[in-house]
Short mmCIF file of C-alpha atoms and ligand atoms in Angstrom, two decimals:
data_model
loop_
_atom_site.label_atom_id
_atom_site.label_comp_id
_atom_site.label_asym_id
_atom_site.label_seq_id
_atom_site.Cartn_x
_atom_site.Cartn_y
_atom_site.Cartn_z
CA UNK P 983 -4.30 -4.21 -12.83
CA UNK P 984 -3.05 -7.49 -13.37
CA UNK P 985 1.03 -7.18 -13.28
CA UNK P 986 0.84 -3.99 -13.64
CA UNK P 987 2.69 -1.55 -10.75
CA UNK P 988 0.57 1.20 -9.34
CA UNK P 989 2.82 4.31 -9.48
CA UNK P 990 0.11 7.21 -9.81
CA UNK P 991 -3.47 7.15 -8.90
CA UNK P 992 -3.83 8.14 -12.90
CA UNK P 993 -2.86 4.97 -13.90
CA UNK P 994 -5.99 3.44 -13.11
CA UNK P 995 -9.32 3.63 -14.57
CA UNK P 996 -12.28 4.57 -12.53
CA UNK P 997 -13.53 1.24 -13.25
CA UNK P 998 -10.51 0.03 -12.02
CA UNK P 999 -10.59 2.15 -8.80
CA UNK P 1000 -14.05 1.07 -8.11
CA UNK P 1001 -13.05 -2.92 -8.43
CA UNK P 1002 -10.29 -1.85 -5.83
CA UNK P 1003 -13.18 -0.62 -3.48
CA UNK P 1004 -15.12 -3.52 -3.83
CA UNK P 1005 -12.37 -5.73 -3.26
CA UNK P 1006 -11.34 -3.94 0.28
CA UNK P 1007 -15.05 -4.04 0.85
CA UNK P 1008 -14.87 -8.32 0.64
CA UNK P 1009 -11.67 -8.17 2.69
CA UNK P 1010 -13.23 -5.96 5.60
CA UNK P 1011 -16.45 -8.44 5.93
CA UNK P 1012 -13.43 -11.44 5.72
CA UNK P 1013 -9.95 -10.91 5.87
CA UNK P 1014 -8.31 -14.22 7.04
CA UNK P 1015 -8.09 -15.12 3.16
CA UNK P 1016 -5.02 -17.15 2.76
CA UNK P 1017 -4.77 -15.78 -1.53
CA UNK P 1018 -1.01 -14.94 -0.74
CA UNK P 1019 -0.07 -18.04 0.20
CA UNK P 1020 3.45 -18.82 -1.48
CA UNK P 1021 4.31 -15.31 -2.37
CA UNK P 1022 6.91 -13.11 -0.82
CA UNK P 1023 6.32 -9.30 -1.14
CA UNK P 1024 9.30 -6.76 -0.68
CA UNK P 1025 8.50 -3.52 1.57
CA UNK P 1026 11.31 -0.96 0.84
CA UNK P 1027 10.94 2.05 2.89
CA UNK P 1028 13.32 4.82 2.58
CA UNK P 1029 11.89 7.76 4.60
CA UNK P 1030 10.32 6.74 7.58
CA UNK P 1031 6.62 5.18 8.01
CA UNK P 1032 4.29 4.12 10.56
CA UNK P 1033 0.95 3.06 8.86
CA UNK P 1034 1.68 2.24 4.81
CA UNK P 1035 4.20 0.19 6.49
CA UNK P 1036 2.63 -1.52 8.82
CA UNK P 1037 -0.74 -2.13 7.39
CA UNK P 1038 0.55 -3.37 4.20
CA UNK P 1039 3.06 -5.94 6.41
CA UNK P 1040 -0.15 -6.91 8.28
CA UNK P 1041 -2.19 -7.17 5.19
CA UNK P 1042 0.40 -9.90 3.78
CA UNK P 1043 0.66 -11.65 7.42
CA UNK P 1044 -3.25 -12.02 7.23
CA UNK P 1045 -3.16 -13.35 3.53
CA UNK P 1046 -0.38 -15.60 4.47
CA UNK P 1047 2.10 -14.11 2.31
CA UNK P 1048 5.77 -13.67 3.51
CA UNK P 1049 7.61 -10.11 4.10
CA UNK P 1050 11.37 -8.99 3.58
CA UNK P 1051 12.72 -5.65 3.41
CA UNK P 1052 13.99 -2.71 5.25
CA UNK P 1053 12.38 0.54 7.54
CA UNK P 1054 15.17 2.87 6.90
CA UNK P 1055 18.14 2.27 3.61
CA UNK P 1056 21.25 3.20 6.65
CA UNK P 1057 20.98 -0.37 7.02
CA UNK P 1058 21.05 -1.37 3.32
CA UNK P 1059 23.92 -1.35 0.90
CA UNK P 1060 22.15 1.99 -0.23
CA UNK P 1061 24.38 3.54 2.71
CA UNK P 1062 27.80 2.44 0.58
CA UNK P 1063 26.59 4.12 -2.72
CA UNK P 1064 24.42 1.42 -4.28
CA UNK P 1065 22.27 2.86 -6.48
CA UNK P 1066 18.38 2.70 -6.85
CA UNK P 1067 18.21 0.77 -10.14
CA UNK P 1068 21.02 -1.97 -8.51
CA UNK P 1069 18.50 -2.18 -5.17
CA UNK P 1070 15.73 -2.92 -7.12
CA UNK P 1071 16.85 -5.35 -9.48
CA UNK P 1072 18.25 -7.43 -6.72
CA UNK P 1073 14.99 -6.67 -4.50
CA UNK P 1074 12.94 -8.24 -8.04
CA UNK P 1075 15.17 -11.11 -7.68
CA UNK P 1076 13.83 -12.53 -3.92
CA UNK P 1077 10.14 -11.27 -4.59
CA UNK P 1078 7.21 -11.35 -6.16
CA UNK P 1079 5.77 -7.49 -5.74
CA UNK P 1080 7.93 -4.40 -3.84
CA UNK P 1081 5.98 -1.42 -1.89
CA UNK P 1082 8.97 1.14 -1.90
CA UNK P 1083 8.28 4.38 -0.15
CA UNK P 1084 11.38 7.32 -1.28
CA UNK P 1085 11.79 10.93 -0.80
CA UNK P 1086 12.39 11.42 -4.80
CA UNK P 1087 9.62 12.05 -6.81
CA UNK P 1088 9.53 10.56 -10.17
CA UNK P 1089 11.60 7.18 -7.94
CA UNK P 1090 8.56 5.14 -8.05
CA UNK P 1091 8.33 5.61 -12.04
CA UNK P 1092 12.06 4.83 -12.66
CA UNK P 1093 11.88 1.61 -9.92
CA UNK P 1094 8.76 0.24 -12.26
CA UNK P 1095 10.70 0.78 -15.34
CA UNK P 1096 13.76 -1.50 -14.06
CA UNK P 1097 11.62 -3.60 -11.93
CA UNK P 1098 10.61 -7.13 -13.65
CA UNK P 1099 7.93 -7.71 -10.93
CA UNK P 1100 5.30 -4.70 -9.62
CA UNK P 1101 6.05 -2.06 -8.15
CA UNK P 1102 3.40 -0.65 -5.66
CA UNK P 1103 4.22 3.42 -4.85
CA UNK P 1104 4.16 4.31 -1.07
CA UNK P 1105 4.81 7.76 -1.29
CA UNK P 1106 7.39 9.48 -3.56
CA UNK P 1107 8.65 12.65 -2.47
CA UNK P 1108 5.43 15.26 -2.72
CA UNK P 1109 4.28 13.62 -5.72
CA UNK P 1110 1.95 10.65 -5.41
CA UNK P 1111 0.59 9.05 -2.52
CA UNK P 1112 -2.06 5.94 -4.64
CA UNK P 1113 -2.51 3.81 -1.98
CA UNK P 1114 -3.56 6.51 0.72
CA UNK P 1115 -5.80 8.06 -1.97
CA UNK P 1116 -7.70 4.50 -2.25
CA UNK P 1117 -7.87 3.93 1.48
CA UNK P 1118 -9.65 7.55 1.35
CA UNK P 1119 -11.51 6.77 -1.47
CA UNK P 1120 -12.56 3.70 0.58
CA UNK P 1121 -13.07 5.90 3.83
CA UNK P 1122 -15.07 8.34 1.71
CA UNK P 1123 -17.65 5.72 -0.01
CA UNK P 1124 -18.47 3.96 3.39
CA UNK P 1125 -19.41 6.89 5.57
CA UNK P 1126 -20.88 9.24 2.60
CA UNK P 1127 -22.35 5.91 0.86
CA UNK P 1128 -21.39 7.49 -2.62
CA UNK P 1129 -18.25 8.81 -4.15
CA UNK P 1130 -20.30 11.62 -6.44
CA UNK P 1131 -20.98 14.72 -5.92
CA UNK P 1132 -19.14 15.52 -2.47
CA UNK P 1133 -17.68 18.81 -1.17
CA UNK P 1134 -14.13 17.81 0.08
CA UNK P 1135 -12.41 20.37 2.18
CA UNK P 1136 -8.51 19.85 1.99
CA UNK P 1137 -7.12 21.98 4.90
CA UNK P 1138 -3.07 22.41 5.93
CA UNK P 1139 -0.07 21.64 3.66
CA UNK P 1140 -1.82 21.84 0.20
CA UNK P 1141 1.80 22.53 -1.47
CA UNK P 1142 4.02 19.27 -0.45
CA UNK P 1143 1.10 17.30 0.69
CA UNK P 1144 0.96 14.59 -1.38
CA UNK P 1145 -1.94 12.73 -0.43
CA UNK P 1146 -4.40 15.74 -1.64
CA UNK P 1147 -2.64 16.02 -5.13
CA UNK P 1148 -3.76 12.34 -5.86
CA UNK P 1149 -7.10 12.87 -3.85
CA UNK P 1150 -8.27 15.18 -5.88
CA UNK P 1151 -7.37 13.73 -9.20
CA UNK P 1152 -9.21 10.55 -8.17
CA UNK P 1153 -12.22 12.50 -6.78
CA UNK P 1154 -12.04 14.63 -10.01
CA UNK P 1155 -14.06 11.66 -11.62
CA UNK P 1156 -16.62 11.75 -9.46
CA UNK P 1157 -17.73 15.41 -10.11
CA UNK P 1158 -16.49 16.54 -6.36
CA UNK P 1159 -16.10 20.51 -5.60
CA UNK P 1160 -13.00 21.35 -3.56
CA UNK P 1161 -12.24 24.01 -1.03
CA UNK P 1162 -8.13 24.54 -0.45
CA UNK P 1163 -7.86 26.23 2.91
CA UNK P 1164 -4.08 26.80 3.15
CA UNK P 1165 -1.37 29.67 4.47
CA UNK P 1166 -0.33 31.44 1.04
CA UNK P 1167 2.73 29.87 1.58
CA UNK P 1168 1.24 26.52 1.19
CA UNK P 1169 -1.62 26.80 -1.41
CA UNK P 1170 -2.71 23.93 -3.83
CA UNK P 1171 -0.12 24.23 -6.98
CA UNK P 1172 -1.11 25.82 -10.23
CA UNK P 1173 -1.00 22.54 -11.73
CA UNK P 1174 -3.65 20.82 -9.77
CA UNK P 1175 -6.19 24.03 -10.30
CA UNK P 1176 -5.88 24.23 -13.91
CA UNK P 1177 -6.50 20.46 -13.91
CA UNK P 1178 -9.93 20.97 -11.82
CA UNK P 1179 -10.76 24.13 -14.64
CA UNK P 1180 -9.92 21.97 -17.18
CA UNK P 1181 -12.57 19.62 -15.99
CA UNK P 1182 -15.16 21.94 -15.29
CA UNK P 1183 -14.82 21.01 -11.55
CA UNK P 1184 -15.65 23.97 -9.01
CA UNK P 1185 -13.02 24.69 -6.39
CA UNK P 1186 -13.05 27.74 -3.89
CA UNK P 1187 -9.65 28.80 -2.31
CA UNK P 1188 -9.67 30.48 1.57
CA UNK P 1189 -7.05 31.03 4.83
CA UNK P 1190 -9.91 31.11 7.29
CA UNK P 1191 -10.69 27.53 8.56
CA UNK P 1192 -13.89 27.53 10.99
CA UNK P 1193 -16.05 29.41 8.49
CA UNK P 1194 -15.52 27.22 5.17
CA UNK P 1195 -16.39 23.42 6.73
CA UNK P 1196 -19.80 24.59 7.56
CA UNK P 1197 -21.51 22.35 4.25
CA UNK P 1198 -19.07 20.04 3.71
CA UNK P 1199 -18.90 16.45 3.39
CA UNK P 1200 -15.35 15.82 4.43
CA UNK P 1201 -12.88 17.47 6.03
CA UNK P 1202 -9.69 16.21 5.24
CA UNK P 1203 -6.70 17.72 7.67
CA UNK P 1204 -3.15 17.35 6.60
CA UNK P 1205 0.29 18.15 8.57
CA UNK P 1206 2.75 21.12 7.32
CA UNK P 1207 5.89 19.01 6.53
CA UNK P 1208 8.88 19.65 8.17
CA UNK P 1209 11.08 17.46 5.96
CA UNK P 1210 9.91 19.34 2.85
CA UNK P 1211 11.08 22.50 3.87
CA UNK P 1212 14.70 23.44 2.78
CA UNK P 1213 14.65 26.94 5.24
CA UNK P 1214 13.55 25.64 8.89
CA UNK P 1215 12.07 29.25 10.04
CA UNK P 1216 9.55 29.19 6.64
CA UNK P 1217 8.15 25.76 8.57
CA UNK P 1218 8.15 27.68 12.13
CA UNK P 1219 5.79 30.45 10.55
CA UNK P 1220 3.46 28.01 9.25
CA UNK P 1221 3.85 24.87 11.64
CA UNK P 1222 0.52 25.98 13.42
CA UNK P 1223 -1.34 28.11 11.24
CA UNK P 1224 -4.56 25.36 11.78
CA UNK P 1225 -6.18 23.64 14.82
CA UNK P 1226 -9.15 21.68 14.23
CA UNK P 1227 -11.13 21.96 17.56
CA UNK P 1228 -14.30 20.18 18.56
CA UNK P 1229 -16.45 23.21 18.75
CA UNK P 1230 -15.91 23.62 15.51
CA UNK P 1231 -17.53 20.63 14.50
CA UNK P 1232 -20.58 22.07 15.90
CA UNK P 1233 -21.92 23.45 13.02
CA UNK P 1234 -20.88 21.43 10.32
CA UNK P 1235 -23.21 18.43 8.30
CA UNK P 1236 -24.43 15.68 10.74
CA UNK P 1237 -22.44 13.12 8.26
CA UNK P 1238 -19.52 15.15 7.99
CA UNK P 1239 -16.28 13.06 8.85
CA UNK P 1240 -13.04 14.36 9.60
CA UNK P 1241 -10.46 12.46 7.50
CA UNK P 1242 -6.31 13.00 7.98
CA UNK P 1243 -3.74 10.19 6.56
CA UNK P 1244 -1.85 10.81 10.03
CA UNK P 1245 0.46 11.07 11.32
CA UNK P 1246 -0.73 14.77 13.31
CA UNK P 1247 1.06 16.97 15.06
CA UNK P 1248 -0.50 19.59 16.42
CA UNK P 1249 -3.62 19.86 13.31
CA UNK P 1250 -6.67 18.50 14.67
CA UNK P 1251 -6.84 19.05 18.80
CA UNK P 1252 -7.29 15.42 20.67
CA UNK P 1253 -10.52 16.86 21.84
CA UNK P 1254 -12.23 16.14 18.80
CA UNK P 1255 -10.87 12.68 18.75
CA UNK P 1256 -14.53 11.21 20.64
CA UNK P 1257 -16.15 13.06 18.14
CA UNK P 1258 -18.17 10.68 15.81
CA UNK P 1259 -16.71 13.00 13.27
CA UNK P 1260 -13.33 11.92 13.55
CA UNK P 1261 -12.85 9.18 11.12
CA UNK P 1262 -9.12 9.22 11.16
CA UNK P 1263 -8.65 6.55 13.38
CA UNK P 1264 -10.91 3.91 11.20
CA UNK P 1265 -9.51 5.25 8.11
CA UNK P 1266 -6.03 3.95 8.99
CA UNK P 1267 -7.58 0.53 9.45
CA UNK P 1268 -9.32 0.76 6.42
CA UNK P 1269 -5.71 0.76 5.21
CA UNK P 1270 -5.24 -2.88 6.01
CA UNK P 1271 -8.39 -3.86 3.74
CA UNK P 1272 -7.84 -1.38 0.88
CA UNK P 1273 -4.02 -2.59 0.21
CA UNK P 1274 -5.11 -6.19 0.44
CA UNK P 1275 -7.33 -5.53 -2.56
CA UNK P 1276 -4.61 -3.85 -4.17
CA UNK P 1277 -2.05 -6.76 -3.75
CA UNK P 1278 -4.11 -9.40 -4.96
CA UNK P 1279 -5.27 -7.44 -7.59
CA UNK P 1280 -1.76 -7.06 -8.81
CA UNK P 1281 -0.73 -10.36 -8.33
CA UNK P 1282 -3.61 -11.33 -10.34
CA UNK P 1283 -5.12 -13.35 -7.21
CA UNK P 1284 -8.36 -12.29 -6.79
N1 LIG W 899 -0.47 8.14 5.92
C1 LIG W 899 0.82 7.76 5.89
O1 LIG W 899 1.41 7.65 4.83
O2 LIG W 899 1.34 7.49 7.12
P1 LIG W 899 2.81 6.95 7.39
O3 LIG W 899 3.76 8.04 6.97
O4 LIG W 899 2.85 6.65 8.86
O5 LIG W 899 3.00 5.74 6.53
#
């Protein structure tokens, strides 16, 4: 991973993935480590963000590593016409790594390409989500205490969601089985199912929610995204379609956690948030630990 960016989740082995786990797992038990010391990372966000944000800023504050950047591009030179390519060679210029989060797919790829130092992917459009998918990776191994052989539920927005398209292709190496419970509006693409046939991987598809998290190991919620949809009434019929409650936790596995990258809207119900199957909450901490390992990794620090 050394000086490498980290645009998909695919371009890292599982070996890799693992030594990223292990990492976050040294960083949870300690994470005053001062290995950033000296550097100064660059956090360019250009759609809006609460936790990648946040818990990669507080990850650097806690390694004693410096942050610049921005929270929205109005406030950037972006808003007179500057292109991406001109924003991050000058970003490359006052920093040693950038964490850029943009609404165009495929933007993470070109930044790495012009880039002379890392680039770390915090979301792209609907396409990749790697850090999130490590965090839940993370999430995953410490309450299941294994990544193999798990039944992952992915409930919600399985179209635009981009957090389940690089779940499952990181999960796919750990010989999970899927269920896609979505509104046939929003159903897991083509592309991701003939990936799981083409692996041999077992996936079920249903629109019934209650019913199909009775066996499994995780349950992982995601919100119908308003600022994917073009036509604002197709996100009104769907908006709602799901609402995890806590009764209907009842029946599931006694280890069964409830995972969602958050932010909700209306998805899970706050009464199953004193659940001990909610996990949600922990998992966005587990942010903080998980993209600690990552930037070290990168920067060849650890
Ligand atoms: N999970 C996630 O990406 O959350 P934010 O949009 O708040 O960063």
């Amino acid at each position: 991973m050394k000086n490498k960016s980290l645009v998909s989740i695919n371009d890292l082995s599982k070996e890799e993935i693992l030594r990223v786990l292990d990492t976050a797992e040294d960083f949870e038990k300690n994470p005053r480590q001062p290995v950033l010391n000296g550097k100064v990372v660059a956090t360019l966000f250009f759609e809006p963000s609460t936790r990648t944000r946040l818990s990669f800023e507080s990850a650097i504050n806690q390694l004693g590593g410096r942050v610049i950047g921005f929270s929205e591009a109005a406030n950037t030179s972006v808003s007179k016409g500057e292109s991406l390519k001109d924003t991050i060679m000058t970003v490359a210029n006052y920093s040693d790594l950038i964490v850029m989060r943009h609404p165009i797919e495929g933007s993470a790829r070109y930044a790495s390409e012009v880039s002379k130092v890392p680039i770390i992917n915090a979301g792209d459009g609907a396409n990749q989500h790697p850090t999130q998918t490590l965090l839940d990776m993370f999430s995953i191994r410490k309450t299941q205490g294994t990544l193999d052989n798990l039944k992952i539920v992915m409930v919600g927005d399985l179209k635009y969601g981009r957090t389940v398209h690089s779940l499952l292709m990181a999960m796919s190496a750990f010989n999970a089985s899927f269920v896609f419970i979505a509104p046939k509006e929003l159903q897991m693409p083509q592309e991701y199912k003939l990936f799981l046939k083409e692996k041999g991987l077992k996936f079920e598809e249903y629109t019934e929610l209650a019913e199909n998290i009775k066996d499994a190991d995780i349950v992982y919620m995601t919100r119908v995204q308003r600022e994917r949809f073009s036509d604002p009434m197709e996100y009104e019929k769907v908006k709602n379609v799901y609402v995890l409650q806590n009764y209907m936790l009842d029946e599931t596995k006694p280890n069964m956690k409830v995972l969602h990258p958050l932010p909700r809207v209306n998805e899970i119900h706050e009464n199953v948030d004193g659940n001990p199957k909610a996990y949600y909450f922990t998992q966005a901490l587990n942010g903080v630990y998980t993209r600690m390992a990552i930037m070290s990794l990168i920067l060849g620090l650890k």
